[in-house]
mmCIF file of C-alpha atoms in Angstrom:
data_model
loop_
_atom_site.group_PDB
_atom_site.id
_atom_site.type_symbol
_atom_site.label_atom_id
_atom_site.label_comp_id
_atom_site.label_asym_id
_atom_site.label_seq_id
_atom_site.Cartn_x
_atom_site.Cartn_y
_atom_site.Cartn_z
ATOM 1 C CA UNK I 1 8.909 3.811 3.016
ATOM 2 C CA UNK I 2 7.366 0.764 5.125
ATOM 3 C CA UNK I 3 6.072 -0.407 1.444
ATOM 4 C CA UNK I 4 9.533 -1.936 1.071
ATOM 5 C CA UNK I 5 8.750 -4.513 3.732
ATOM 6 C CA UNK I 6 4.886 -5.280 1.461
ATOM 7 C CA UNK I 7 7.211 -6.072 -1.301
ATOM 8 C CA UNK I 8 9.658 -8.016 0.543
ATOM 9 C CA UNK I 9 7.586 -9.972 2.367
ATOM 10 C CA UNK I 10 5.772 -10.702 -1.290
ATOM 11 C CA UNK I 11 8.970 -11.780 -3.061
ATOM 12 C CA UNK I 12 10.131 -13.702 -0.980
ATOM 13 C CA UNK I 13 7.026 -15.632 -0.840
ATOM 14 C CA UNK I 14 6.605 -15.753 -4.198
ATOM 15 C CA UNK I 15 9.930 -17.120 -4.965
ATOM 16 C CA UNK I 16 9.543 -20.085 -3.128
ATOM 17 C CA UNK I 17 6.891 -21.138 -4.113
ATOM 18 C CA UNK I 18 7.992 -20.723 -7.674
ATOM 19 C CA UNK I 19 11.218 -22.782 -6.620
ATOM 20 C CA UNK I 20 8.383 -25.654 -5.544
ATOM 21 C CA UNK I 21 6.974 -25.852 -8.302
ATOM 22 C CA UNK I 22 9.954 -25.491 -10.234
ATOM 23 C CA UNK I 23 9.000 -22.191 -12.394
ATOM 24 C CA UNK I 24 10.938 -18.729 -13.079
ATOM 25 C CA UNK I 25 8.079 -16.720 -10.927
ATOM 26 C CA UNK I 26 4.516 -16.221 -10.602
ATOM 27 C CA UNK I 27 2.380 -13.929 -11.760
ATOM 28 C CA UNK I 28 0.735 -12.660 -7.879
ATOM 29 C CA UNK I 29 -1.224 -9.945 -9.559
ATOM 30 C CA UNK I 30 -3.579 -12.597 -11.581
ATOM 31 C CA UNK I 31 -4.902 -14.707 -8.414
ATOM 32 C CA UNK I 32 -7.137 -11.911 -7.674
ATOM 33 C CA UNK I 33 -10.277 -10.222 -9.012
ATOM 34 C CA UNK I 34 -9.822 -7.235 -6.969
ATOM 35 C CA UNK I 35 -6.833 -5.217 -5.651
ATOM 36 C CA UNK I 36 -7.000 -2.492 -3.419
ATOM 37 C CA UNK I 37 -4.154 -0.519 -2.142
ATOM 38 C CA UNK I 38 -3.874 2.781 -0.518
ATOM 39 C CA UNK I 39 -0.437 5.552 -0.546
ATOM 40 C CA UNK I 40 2.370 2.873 -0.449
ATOM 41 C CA UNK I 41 0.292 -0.029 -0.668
ATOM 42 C CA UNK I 42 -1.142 1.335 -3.669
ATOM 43 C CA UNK I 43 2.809 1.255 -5.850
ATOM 44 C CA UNK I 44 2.321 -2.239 -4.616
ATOM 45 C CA UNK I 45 -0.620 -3.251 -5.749
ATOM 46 C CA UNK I 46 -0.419 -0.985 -9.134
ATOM 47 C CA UNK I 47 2.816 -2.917 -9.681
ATOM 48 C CA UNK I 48 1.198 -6.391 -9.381
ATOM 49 C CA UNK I 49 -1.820 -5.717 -11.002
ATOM 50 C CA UNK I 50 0.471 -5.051 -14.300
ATOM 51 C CA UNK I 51 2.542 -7.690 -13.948
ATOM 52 C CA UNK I 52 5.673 -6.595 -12.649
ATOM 53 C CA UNK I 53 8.522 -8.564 -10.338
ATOM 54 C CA UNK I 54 8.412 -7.506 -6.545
ATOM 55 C CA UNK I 55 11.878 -6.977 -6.618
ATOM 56 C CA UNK I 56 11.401 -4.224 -8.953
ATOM 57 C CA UNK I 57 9.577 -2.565 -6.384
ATOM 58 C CA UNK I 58 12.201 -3.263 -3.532
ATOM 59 C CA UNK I 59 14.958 -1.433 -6.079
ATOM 60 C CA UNK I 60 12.466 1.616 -6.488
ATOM 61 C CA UNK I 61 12.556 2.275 -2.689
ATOM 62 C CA UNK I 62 16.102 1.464 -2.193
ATOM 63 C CA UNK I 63 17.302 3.533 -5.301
ATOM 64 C CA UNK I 64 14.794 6.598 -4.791
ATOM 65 C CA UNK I 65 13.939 6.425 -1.083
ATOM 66 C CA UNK I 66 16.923 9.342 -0.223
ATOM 67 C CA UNK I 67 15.538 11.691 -2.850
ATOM 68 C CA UNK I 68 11.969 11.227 -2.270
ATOM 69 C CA UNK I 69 12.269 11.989 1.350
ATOM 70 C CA UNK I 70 15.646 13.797 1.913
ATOM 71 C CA UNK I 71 15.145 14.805 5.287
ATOM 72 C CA UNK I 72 13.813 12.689 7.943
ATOM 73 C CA UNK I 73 11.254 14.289 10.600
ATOM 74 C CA UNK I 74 12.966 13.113 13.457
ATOM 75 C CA UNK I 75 11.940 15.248 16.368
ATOM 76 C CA UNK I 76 10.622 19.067 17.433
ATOM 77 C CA UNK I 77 13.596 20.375 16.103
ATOM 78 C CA UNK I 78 13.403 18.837 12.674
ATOM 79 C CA UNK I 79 9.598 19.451 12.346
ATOM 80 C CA UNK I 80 10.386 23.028 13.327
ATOM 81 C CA UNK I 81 13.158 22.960 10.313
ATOM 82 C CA UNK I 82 10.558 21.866 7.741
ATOM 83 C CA UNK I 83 8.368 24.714 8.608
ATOM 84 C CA UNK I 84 10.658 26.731 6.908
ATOM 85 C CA UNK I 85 12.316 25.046 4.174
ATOM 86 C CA UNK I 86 9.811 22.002 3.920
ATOM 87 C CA UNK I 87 8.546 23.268 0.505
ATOM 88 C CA UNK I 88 11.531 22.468 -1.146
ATOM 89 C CA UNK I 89 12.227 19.123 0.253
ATOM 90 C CA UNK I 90 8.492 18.252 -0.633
ATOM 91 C CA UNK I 91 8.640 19.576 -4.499
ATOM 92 C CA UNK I 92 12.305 17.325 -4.962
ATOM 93 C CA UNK I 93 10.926 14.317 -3.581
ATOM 94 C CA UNK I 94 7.937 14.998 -6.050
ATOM 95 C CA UNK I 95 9.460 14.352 -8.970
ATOM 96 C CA UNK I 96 11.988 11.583 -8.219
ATOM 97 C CA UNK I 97 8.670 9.773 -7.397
ATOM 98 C CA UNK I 98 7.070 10.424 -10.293
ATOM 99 C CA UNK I 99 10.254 9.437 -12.238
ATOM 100 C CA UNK I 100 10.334 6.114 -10.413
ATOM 101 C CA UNK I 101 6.938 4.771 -11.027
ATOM 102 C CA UNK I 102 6.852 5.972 -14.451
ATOM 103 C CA UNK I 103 10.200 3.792 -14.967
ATOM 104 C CA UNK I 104 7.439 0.929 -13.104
ATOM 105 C CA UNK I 105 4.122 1.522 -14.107
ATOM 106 C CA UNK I 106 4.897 3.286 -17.736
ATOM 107 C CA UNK I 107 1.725 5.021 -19.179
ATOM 108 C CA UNK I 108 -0.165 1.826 -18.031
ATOM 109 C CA UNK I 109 -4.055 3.121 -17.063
ATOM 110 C CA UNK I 110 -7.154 1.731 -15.208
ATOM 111 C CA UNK I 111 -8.710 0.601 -18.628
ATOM 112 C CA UNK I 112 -5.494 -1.198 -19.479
ATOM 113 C CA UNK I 113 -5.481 -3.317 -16.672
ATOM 114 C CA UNK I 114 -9.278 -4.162 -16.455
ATOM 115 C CA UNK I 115 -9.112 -5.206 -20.255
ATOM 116 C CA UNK I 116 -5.461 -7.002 -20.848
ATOM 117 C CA UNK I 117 -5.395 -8.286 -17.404
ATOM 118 C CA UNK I 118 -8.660 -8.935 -16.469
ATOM 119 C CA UNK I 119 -8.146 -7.432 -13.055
ATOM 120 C CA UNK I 120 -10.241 -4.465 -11.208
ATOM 121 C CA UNK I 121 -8.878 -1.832 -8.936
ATOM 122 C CA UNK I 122 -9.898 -0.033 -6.291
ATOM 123 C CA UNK I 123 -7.518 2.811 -5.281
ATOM 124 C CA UNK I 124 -8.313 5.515 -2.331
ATOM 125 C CA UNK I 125 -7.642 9.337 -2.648
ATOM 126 C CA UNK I 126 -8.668 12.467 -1.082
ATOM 127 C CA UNK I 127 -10.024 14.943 -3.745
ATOM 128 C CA UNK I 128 -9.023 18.546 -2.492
ATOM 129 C CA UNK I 129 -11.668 20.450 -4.023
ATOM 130 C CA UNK I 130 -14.160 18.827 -1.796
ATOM 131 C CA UNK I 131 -12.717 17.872 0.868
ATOM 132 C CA UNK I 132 -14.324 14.104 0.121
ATOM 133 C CA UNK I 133 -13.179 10.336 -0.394
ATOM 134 C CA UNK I 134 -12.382 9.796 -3.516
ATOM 135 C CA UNK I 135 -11.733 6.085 -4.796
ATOM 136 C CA UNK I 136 -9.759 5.299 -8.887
ATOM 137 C CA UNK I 137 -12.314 2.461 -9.508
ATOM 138 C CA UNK I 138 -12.260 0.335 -12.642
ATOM 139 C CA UNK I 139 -14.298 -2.884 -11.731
ATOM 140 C CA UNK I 140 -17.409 -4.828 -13.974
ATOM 141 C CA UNK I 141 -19.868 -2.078 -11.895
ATOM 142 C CA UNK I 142 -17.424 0.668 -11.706
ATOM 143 C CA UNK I 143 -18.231 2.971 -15.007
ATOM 144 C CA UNK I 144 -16.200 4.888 -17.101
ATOM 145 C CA UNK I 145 -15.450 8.016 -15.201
ATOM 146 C CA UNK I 146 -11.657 6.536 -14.524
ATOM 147 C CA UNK I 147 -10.623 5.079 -17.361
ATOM 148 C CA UNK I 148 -8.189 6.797 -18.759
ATOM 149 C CA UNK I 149 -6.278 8.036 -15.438
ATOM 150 C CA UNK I 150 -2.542 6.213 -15.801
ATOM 151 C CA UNK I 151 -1.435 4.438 -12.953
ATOM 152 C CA UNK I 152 1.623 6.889 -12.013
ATOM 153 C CA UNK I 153 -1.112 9.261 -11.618
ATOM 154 C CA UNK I 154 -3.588 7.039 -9.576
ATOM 155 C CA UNK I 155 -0.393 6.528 -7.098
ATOM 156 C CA UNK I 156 0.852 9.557 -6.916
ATOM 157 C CA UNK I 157 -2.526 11.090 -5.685
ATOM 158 C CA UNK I 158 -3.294 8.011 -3.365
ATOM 159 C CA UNK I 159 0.545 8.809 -1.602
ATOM 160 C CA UNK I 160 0.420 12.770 -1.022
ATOM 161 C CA UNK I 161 0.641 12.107 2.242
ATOM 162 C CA UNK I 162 -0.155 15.903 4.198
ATOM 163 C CA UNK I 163 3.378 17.524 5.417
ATOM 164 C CA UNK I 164 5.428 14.331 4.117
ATOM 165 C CA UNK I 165 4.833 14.644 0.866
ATOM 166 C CA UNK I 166 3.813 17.483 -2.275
ATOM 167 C CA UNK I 167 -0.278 17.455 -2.750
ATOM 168 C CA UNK I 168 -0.740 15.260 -6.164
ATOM 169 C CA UNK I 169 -1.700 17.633 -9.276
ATOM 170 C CA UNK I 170 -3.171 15.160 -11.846
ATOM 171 C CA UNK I 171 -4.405 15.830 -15.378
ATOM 172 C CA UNK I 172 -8.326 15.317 -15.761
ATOM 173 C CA UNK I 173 -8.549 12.891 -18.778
ATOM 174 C CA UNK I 174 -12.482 12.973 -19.411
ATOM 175 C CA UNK I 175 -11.520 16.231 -21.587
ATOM 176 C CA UNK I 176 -9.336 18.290 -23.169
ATOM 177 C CA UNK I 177 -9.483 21.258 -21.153
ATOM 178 C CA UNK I 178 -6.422 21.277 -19.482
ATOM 179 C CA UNK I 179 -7.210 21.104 -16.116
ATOM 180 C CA UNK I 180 -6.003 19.349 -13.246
ATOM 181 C CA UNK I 181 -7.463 18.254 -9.602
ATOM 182 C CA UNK I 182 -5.734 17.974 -6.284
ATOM 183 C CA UNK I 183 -5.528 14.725 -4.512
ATOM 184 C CA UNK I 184 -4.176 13.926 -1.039
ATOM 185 C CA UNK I 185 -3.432 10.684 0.316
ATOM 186 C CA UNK I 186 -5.998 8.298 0.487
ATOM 187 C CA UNK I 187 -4.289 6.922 4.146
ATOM 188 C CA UNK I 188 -6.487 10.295 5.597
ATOM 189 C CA UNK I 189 -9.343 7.677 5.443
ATOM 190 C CA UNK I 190 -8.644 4.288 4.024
ATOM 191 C CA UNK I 191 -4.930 3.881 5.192
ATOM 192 C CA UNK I 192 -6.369 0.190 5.499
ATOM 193 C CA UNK I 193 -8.679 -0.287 2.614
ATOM 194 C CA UNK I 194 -10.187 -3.484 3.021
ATOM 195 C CA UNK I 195 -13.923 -2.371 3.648
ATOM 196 C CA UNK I 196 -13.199 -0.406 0.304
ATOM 197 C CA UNK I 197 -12.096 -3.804 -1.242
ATOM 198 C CA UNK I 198 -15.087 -5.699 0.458
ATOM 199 C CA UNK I 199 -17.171 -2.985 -0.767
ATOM 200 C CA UNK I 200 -16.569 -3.439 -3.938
ATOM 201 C CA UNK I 201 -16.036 -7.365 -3.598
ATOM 202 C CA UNK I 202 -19.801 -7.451 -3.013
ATOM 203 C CA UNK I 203 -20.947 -5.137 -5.870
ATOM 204 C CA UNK I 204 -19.344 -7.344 -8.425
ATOM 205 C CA UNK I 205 -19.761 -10.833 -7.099
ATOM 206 C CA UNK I 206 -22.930 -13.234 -7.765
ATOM 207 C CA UNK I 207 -24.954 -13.166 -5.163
ATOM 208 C CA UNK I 208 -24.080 -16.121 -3.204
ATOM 209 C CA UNK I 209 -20.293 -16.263 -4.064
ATOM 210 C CA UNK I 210 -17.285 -16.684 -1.926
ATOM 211 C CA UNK I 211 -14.681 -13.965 -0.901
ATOM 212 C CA UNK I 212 -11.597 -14.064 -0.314
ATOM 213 C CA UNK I 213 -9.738 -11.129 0.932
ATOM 214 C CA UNK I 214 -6.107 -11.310 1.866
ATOM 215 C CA UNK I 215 -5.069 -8.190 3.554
ATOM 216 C CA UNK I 216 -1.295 -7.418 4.342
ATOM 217 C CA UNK I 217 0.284 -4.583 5.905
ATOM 218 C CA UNK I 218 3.197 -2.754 6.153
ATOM 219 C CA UNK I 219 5.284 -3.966 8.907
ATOM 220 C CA UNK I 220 2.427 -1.911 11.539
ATOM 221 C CA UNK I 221 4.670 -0.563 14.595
ATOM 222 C CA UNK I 222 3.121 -1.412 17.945
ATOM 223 C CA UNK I 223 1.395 1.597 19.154
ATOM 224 C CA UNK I 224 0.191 3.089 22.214
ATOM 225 C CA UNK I 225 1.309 5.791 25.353
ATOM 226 C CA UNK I 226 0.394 5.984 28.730
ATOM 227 C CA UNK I 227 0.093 9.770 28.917
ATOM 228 C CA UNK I 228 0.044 11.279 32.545
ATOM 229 C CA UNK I 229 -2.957 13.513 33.154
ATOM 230 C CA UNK I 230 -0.258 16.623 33.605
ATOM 231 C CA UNK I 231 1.295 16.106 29.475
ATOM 232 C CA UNK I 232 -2.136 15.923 28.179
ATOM 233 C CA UNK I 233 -2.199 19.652 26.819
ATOM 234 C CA UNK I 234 0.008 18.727 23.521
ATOM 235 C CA UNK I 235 0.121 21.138 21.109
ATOM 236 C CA UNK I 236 1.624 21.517 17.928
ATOM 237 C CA UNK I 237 5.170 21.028 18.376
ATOM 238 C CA UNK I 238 4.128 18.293 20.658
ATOM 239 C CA UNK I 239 2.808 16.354 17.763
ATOM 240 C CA UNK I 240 5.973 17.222 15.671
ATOM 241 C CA UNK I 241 3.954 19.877 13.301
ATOM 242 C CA UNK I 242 1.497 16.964 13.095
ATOM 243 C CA UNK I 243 3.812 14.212 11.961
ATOM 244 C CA UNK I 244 2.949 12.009 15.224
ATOM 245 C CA UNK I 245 -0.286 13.124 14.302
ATOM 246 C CA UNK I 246 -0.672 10.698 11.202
ATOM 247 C CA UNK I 247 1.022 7.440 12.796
ATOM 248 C CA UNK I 248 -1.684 8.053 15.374
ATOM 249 C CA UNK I 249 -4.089 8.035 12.347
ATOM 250 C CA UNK I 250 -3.006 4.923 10.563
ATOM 251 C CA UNK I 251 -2.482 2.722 13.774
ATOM 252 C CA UNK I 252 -6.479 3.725 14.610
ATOM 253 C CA UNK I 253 -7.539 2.763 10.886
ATOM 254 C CA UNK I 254 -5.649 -0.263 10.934
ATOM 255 C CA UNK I 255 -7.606 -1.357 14.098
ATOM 256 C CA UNK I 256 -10.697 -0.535 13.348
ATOM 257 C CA UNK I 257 -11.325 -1.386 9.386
ATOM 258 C CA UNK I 258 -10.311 -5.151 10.644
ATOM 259 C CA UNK I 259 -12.580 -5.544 12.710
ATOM 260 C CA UNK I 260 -15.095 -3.861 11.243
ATOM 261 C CA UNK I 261 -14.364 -6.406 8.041
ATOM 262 C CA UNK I 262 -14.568 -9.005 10.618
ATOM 263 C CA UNK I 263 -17.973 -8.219 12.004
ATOM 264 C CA UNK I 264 -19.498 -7.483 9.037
ATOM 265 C CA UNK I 265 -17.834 -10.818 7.314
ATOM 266 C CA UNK I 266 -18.897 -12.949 10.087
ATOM 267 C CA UNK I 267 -22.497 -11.537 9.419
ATOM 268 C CA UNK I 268 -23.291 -11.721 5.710
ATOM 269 C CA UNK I 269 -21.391 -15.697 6.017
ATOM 270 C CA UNK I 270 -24.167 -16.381 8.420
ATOM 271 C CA UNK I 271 -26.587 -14.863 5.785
ATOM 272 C CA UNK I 272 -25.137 -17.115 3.037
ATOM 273 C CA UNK I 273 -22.572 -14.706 1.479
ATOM 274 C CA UNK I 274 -19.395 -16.515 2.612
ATOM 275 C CA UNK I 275 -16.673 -14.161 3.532
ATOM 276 C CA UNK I 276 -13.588 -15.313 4.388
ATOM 277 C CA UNK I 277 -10.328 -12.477 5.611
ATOM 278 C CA UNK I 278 -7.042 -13.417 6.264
ATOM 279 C CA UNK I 279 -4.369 -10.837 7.504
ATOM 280 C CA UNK I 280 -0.848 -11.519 7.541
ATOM 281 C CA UNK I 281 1.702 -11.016 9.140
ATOM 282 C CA UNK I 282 -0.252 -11.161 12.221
ATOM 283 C CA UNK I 283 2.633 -11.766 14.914
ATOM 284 C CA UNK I 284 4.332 -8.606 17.437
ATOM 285 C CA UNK I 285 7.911 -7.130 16.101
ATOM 286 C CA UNK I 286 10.769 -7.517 17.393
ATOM 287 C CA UNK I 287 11.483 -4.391 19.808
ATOM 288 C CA UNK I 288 14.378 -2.938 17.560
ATOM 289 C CA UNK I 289 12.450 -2.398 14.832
ATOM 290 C CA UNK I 290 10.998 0.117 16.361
ATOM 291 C CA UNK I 291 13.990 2.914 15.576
ATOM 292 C CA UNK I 292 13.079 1.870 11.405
ATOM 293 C CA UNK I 293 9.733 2.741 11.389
ATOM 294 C CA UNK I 294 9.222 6.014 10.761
ATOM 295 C CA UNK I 295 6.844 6.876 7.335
ATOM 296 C CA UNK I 296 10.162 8.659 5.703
ATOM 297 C CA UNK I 297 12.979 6.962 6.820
ATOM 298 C CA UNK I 298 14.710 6.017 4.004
ATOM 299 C CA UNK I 299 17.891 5.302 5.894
ATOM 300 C CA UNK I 300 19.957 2.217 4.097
ATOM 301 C CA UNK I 301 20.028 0.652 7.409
ATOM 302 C CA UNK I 302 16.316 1.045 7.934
ATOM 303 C CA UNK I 303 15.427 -0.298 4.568
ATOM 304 C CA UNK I 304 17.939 -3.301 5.476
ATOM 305 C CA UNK I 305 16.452 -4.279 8.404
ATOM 306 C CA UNK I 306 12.789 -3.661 6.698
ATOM 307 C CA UNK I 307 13.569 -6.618 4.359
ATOM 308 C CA UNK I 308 15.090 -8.381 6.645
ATOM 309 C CA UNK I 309 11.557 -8.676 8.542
ATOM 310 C CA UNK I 310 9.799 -9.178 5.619
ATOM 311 C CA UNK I 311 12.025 -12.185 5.056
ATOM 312 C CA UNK I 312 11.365 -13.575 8.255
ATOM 313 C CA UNK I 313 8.119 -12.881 8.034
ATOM 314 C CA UNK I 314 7.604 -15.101 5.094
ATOM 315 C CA UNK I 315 9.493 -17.855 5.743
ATOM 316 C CA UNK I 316 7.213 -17.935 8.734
ATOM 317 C CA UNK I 317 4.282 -17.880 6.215
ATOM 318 C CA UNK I 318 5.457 -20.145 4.021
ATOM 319 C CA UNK I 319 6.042 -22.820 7.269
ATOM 320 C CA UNK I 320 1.965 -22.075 8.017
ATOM 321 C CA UNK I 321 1.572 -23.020 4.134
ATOM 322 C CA UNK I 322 3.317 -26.322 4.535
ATOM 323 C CA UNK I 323 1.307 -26.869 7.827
ATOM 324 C CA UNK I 324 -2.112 -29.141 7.038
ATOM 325 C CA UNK I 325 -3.654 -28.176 9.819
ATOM 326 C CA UNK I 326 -3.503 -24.190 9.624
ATOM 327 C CA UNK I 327 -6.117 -23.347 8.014
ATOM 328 C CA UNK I 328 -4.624 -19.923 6.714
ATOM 329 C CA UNK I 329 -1.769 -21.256 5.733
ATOM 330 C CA UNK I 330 -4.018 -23.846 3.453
ATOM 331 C CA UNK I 331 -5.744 -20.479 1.999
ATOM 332 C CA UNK I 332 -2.650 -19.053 1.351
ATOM 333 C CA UNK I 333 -0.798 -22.408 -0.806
ATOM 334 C CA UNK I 334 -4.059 -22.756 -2.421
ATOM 335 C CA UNK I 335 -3.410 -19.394 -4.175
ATOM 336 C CA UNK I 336 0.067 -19.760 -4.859
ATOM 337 C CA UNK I 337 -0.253 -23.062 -6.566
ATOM 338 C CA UNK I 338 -3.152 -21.484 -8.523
ATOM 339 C CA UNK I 339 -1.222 -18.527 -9.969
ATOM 340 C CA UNK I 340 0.154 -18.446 -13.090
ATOM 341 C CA UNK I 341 4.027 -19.058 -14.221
ATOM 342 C CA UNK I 342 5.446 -15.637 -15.694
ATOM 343 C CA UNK I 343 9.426 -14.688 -16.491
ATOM 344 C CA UNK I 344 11.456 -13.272 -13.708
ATOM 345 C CA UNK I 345 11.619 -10.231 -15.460
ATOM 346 C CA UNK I 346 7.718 -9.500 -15.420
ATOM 347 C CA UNK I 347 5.254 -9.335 -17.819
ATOM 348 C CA UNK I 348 5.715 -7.243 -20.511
ATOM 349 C CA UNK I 349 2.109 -5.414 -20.925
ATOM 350 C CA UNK I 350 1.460 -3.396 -24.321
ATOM 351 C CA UNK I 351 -0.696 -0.165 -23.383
ATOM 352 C CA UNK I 352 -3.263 1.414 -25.242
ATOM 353 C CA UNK I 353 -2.182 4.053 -27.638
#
């Protein structure tokens, strides 16, 4: 549910600088080459890759968010209630969110986008039936083999996020055999995908070439516990069934893949392959956000106070933007006033037959 505060934060962002330069709205998706997205971030990024408004995301969470998780794992005693009856809550939440990216997204696939856009993507999964990373890749290097896999699908497998969510059945399109494979979230091991997008980044590029690689996240909660020596033997209700168990997981990724982008950046610029990363938001919450930040909580309040972040957020972007002497603010306005104008309402993509 945290996506809400991606496509907040994105919006509003996007609308002023649209006001600034005196346009309906801008088309984010076409300032990049490459976008890479995984579980929520990858509704995001599927979204602006075809051309759709932010704030048609923002209504998808705040419409569906209820049905697609309609009971919050709050503590031991809810975990232990989803042993039991978590099937069903899984399966309903299932297909609302199926219904609400197809009402996004269409029948919009990989090929689509590469060819009437002009944009790649790079989308992690888990395939089931080997237990290995799996990424939806259309790029200029990238082959064939995902083509024809729509976007709904492509999200729905990168989001099947273990004991949250349903496991993603998804219709093989390189025949006409009728079978289907199994994904799980992509989040088990690119919740923060940007050494999958610099990956990729430096397969297509020139040698020699700039890249630019804006990462943003999804209103991160500040982690951490000082754990006594005498609680250390957690088990599984400790961990909520193994909800806490993921947030543990993401936090860890989130950490790590930066810095890792950050090494390895700093060393292929020194080697003449100039890499440039910018992350933002990159400032601490406010303490009371804390309560809203649970992967399901689709609480109206929660989802309120999610875009009220993002808001702030931005306008605190926007300020770096206007500032000459930030130098990721400057990288930031030079994109905006680079993208395209497009209608409020989107883009309006025709789809392959």
């Amino acid at each position: 549910m945290r996506g809400i505060y991606t496509a907040a934060f994105l919006d509003r962002l996007v609308t002023q600088f649209a006001r600034t330069r005196g346009v309906e709205s801008l088309d984010l998706g076409k300032g990049f080459e490459l976008i890479t997205g995984t579980s929520t971030g990858a509704m995001v990024g599927c979204a602006l890759a075809v051309g759709r408004p932010m704030s048609e995301i923002i209504k998808m969470y705040r419409d569906h968010g209820r049905q697609i998780f309609p009971h919050r794992i709050k503590g031991t005693t809810s975990a232990i209630w989803r042993m039991f009856v978590g099937g069903r809550y899984v399966r309903k939440g299932d297909k609302v969110l199926r219904t609400a990216l197809t009402d996004v997204l269409r029948e919009t696939t990989m090929l689509d986008v590469f060819q009437k856009r002009g944009l790649s993507l790079s989308i992690p999964a888990v395939l089931m039936s080997s237990h290995r990373s799996w990424v939806f890749k259309k790029t200029p290097m990238s082959g064939v083999r995902d083509d024809h896999y729509k976007l709904v699908d492509v999200c729905m497998a990168s989001s099947a996020a273990p004991i949250f969510r349903s496991l993603a059945a998804v219709d093989d399109p390189n025949g006409d055999h009728g079978v289907e494979q199994i994904f799980a979230d992509g989040g088990l091991w690119a919740n923060n995908p940007i050494m999958v997008g610099l990956a990729d980044a430096l397969a297509c590029a020139p040698p020699k070439t700039p890249i630019e690689i804006f990462s943003l996240g999804t209103c991160s909660r500040p982690e951490g516990e000082l754990i006594p020596p005498w609680k250390v033997h957690r088990s599984i209700l400790g961990w909520k069934m193994g909800a806490e168990a993921a947030g543990l997981s993401i936090t860890a990724q989130e950490f790590a893949f930066d810095n890792m982008a950050r090494f390895i950046g700093n060393k292929l610029t020194a080697l003449g392959q100039p890499v440039t990363r910018l992350r933002f938001p990159n400032k601490d919450l406010p303490a009371e956000m804390m309560k809203y930040l649970a992967l399901d909580d689709a609480r109206p309040e929660a989802l309120k106070r999610l875009i009220q972040q993002a808001s702030n957020d931005a306008d605190l972007a926007k300020s770096a933007c206007d500032d000459p002497n930030n130098p990721d603010g400057r990288m930031v306005k030079a994109l905006m006033m680079s993208l395209p104008a497009m209608p409020k309402t989107g883009v309006e993509m025709e789809t392959a037959a």
